Backbone as a chain_set.jsonl record, in Angstrom:
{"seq": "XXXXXXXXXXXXXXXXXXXXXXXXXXXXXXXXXXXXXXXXXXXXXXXXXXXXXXXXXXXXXXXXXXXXXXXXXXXXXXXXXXXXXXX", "coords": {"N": [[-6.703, 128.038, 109.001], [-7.499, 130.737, 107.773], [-5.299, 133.421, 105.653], [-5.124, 137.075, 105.624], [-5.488, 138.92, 102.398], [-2.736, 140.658, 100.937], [-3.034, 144.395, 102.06], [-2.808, 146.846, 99.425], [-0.063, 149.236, 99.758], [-1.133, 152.503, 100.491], [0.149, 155.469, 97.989], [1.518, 158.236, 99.513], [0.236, 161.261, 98.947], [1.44, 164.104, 96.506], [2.439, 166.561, 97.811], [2.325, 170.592, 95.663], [5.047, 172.161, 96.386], [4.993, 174.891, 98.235], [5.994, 177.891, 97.665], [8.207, 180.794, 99.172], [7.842, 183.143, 97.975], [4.813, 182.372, 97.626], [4.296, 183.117, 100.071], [4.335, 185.073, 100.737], [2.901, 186.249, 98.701], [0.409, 185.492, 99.841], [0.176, 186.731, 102.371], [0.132, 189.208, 101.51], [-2.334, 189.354, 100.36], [-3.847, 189.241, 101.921], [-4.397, 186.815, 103.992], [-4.697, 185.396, 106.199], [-4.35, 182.672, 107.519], [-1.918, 182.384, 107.018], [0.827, 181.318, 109.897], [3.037, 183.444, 112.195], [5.367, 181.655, 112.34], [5.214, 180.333, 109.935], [5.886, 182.689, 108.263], [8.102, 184.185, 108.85], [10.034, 181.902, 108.607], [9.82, 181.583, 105.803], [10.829, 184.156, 104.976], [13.813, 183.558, 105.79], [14.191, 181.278, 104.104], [14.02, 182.342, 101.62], [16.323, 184.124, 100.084], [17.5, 182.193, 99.281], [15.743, 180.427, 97.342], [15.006, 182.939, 95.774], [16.761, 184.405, 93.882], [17.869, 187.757, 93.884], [18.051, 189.731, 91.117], [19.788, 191.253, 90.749], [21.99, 190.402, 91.503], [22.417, 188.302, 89.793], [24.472, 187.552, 86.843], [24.802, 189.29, 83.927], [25.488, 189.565, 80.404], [25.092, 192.065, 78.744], [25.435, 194.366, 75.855], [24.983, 198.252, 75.549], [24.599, 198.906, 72.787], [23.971, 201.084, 70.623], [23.563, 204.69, 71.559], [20.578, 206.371, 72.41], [20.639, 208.938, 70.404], [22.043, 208.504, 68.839], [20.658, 207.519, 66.676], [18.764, 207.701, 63.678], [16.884, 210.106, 62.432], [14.752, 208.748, 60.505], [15.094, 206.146, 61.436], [13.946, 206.228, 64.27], [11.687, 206.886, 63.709], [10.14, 204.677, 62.454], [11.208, 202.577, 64.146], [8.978, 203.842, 66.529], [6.627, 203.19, 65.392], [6.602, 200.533, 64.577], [7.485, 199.366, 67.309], [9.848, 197.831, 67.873], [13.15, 197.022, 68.367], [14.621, 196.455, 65.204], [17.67, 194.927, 63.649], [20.164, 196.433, 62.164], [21.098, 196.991, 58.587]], "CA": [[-6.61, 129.469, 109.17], [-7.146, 131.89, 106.275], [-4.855, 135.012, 105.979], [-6.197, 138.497, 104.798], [-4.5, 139.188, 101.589], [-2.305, 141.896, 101.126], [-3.794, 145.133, 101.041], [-1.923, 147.691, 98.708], [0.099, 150.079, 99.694], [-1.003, 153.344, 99.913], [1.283, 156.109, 97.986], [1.608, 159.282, 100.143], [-0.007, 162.293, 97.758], [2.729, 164.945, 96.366], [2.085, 167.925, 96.857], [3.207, 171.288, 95.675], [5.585, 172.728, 97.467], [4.989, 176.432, 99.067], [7.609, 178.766, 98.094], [8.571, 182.049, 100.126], [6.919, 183.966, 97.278], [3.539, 182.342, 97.302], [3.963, 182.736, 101.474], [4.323, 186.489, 100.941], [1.77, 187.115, 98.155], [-0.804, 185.459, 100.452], [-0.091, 187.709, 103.407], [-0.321, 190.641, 100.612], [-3.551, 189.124, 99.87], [-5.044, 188.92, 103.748], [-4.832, 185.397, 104.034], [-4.66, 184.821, 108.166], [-4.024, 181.302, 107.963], [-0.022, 182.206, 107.695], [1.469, 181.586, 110.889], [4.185, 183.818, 112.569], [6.589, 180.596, 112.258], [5.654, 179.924, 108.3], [6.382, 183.803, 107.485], [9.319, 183.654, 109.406], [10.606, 180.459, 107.631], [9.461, 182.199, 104.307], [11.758, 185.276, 104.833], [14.937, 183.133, 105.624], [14.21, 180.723, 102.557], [13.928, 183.237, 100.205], [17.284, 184.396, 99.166], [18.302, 180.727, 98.754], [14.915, 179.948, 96.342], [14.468, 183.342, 94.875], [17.933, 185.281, 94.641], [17.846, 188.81, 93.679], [18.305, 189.583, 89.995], [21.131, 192.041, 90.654], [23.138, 188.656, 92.015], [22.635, 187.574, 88.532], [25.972, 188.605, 86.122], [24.374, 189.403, 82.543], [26.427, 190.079, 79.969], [24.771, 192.934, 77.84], [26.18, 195.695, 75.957], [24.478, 198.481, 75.064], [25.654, 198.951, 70.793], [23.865, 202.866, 70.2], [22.322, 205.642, 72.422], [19.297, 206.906, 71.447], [21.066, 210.157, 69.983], [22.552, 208.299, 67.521], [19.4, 206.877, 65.853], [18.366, 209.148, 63.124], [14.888, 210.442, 62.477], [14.014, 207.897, 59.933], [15.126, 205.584, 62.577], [13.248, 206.675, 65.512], [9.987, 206.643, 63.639], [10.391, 203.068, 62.14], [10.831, 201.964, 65.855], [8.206, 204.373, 66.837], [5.88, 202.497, 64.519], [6.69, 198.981, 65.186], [7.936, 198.928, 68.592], [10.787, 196.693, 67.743], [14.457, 197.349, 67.35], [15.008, 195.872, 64.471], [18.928, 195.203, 63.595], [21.004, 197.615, 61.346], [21.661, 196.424, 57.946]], "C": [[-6.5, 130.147, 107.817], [-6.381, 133.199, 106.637], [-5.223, 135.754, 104.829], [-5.021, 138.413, 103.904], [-4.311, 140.403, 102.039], [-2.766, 143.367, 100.86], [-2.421, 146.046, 100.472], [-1.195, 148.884, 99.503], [0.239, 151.271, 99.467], [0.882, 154.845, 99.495], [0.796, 157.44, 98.755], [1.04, 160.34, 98.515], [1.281, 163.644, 97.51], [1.887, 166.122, 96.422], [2.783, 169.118, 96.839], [3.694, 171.638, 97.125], [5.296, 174.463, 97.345], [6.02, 177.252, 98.703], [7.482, 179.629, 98.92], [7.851, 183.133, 99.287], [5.385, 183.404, 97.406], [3.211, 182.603, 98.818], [3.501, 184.584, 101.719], [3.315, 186.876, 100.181], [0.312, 186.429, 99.22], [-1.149, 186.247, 101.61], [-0.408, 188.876, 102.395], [-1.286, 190.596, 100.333], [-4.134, 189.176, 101.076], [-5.14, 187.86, 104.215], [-4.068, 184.888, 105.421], [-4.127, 184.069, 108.601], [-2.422, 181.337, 107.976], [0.359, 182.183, 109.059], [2.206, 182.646, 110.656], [5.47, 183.191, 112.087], [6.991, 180.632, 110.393], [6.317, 181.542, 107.992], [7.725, 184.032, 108.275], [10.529, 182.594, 108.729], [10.79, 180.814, 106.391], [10.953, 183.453, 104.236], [13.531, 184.86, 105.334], [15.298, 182.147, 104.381], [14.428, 181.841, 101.069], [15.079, 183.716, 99.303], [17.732, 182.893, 98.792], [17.42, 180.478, 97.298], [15.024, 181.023, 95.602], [15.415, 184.807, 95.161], [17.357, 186.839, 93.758], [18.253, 189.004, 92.067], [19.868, 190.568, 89.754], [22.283, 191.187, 91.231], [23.809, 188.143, 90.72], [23.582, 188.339, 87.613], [24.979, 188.383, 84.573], [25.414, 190.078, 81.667], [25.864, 190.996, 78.608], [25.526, 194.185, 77.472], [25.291, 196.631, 74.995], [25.763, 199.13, 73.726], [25.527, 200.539, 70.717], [23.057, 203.153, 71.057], [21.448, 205.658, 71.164], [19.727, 208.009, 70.309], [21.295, 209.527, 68.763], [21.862, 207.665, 66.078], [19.165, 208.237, 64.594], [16.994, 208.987, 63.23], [13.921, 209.442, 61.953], [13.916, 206.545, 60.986], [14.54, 204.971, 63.452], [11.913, 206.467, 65.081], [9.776, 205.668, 63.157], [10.142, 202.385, 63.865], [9.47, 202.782, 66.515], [6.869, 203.294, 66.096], [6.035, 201.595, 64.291], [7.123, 198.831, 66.39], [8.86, 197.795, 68.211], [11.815, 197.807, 66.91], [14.59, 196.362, 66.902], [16.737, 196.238, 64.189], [19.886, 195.647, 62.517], [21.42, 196.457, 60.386], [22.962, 196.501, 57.572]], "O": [[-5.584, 130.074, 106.998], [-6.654, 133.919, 107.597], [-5.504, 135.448, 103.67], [-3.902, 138.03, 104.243], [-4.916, 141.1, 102.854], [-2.92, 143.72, 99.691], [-1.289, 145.968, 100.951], [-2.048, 149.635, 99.976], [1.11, 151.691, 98.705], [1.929, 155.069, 100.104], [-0.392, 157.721, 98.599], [1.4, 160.133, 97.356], [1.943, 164.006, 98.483], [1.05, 166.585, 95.647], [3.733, 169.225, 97.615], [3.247, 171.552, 98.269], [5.448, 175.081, 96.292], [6.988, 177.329, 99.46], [6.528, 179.422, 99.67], [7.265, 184.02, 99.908], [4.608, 184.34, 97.216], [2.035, 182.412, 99.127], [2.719, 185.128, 102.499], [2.631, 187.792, 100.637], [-0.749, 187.054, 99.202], [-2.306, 186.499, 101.946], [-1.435, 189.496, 102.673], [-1.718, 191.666, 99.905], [-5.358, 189.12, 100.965], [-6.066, 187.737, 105.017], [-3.085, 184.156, 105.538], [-3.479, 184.136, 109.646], [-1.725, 180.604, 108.678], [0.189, 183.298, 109.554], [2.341, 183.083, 109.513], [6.415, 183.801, 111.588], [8.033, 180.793, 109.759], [7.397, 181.502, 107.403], [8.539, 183.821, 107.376], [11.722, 182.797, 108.504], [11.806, 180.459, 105.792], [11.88, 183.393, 103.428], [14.403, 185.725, 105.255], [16.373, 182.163, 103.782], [14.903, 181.834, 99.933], [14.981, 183.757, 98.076], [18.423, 182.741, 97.785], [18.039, 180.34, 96.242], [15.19, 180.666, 94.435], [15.242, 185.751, 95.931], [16.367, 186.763, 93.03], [19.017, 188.085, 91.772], [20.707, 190.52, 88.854], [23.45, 191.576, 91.291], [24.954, 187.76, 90.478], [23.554, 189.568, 87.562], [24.537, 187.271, 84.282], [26.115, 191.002, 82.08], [26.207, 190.619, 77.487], [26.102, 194.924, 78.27], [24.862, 196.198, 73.925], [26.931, 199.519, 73.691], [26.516, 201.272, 70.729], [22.108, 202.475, 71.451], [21.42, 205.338, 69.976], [19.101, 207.928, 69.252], [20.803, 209.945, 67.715], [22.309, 207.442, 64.953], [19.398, 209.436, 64.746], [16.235, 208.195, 63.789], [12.814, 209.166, 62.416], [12.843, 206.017, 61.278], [14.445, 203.758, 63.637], [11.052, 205.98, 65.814], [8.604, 205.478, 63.48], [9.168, 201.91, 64.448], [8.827, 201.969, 67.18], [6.285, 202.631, 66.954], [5.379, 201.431, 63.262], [7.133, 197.615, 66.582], [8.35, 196.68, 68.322], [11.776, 198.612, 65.979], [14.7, 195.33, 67.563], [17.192, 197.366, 64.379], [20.413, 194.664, 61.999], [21.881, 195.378, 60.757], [23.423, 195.69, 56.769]]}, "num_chains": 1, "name": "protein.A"}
């Protein structure tokens, strides 16, 4: 009796995963093939994958209003677009 060698095991393919944003820009795009169920699924995933940015604690402070810029200032930034930082 001969036995078949082994064949290989295939690996399963990876693939991406779907977020709740790419579920919503495809309905924003027309794209039919969303179920009811997936957009459904999409809009309870979403705060878990993709929280709100006002959730997020940042710790910025603003240093000077605008007022307090002087003229030379204002047109330096006007004319590079960049605050540059006070010597």
């Amino acid at each position: 009796m001969s036995e078949k060698p082994a064949s290989p095991k295939r690996r399963p393919r990876k693939s991406t995963p779907i977020t709740p944003l790419d579920i919503f820009t495809r309905v924003m795009q027309g794209d039919e093939t969303i179920t009811d169920r997936q957009f459904d699924a999409a809009k309870v995933a979403a705060p878990y994958l993709h929280p709100k940015l006002a959730g997020l604690s940042m710790n910025a402070v603003v240093r000077r209003g605008v007022e307090e810029f002087s003229d030379d200032e204002l047109s330096t930034l006007a004319q590079t677009g960049a605050a540059g930082s006070p010597d």
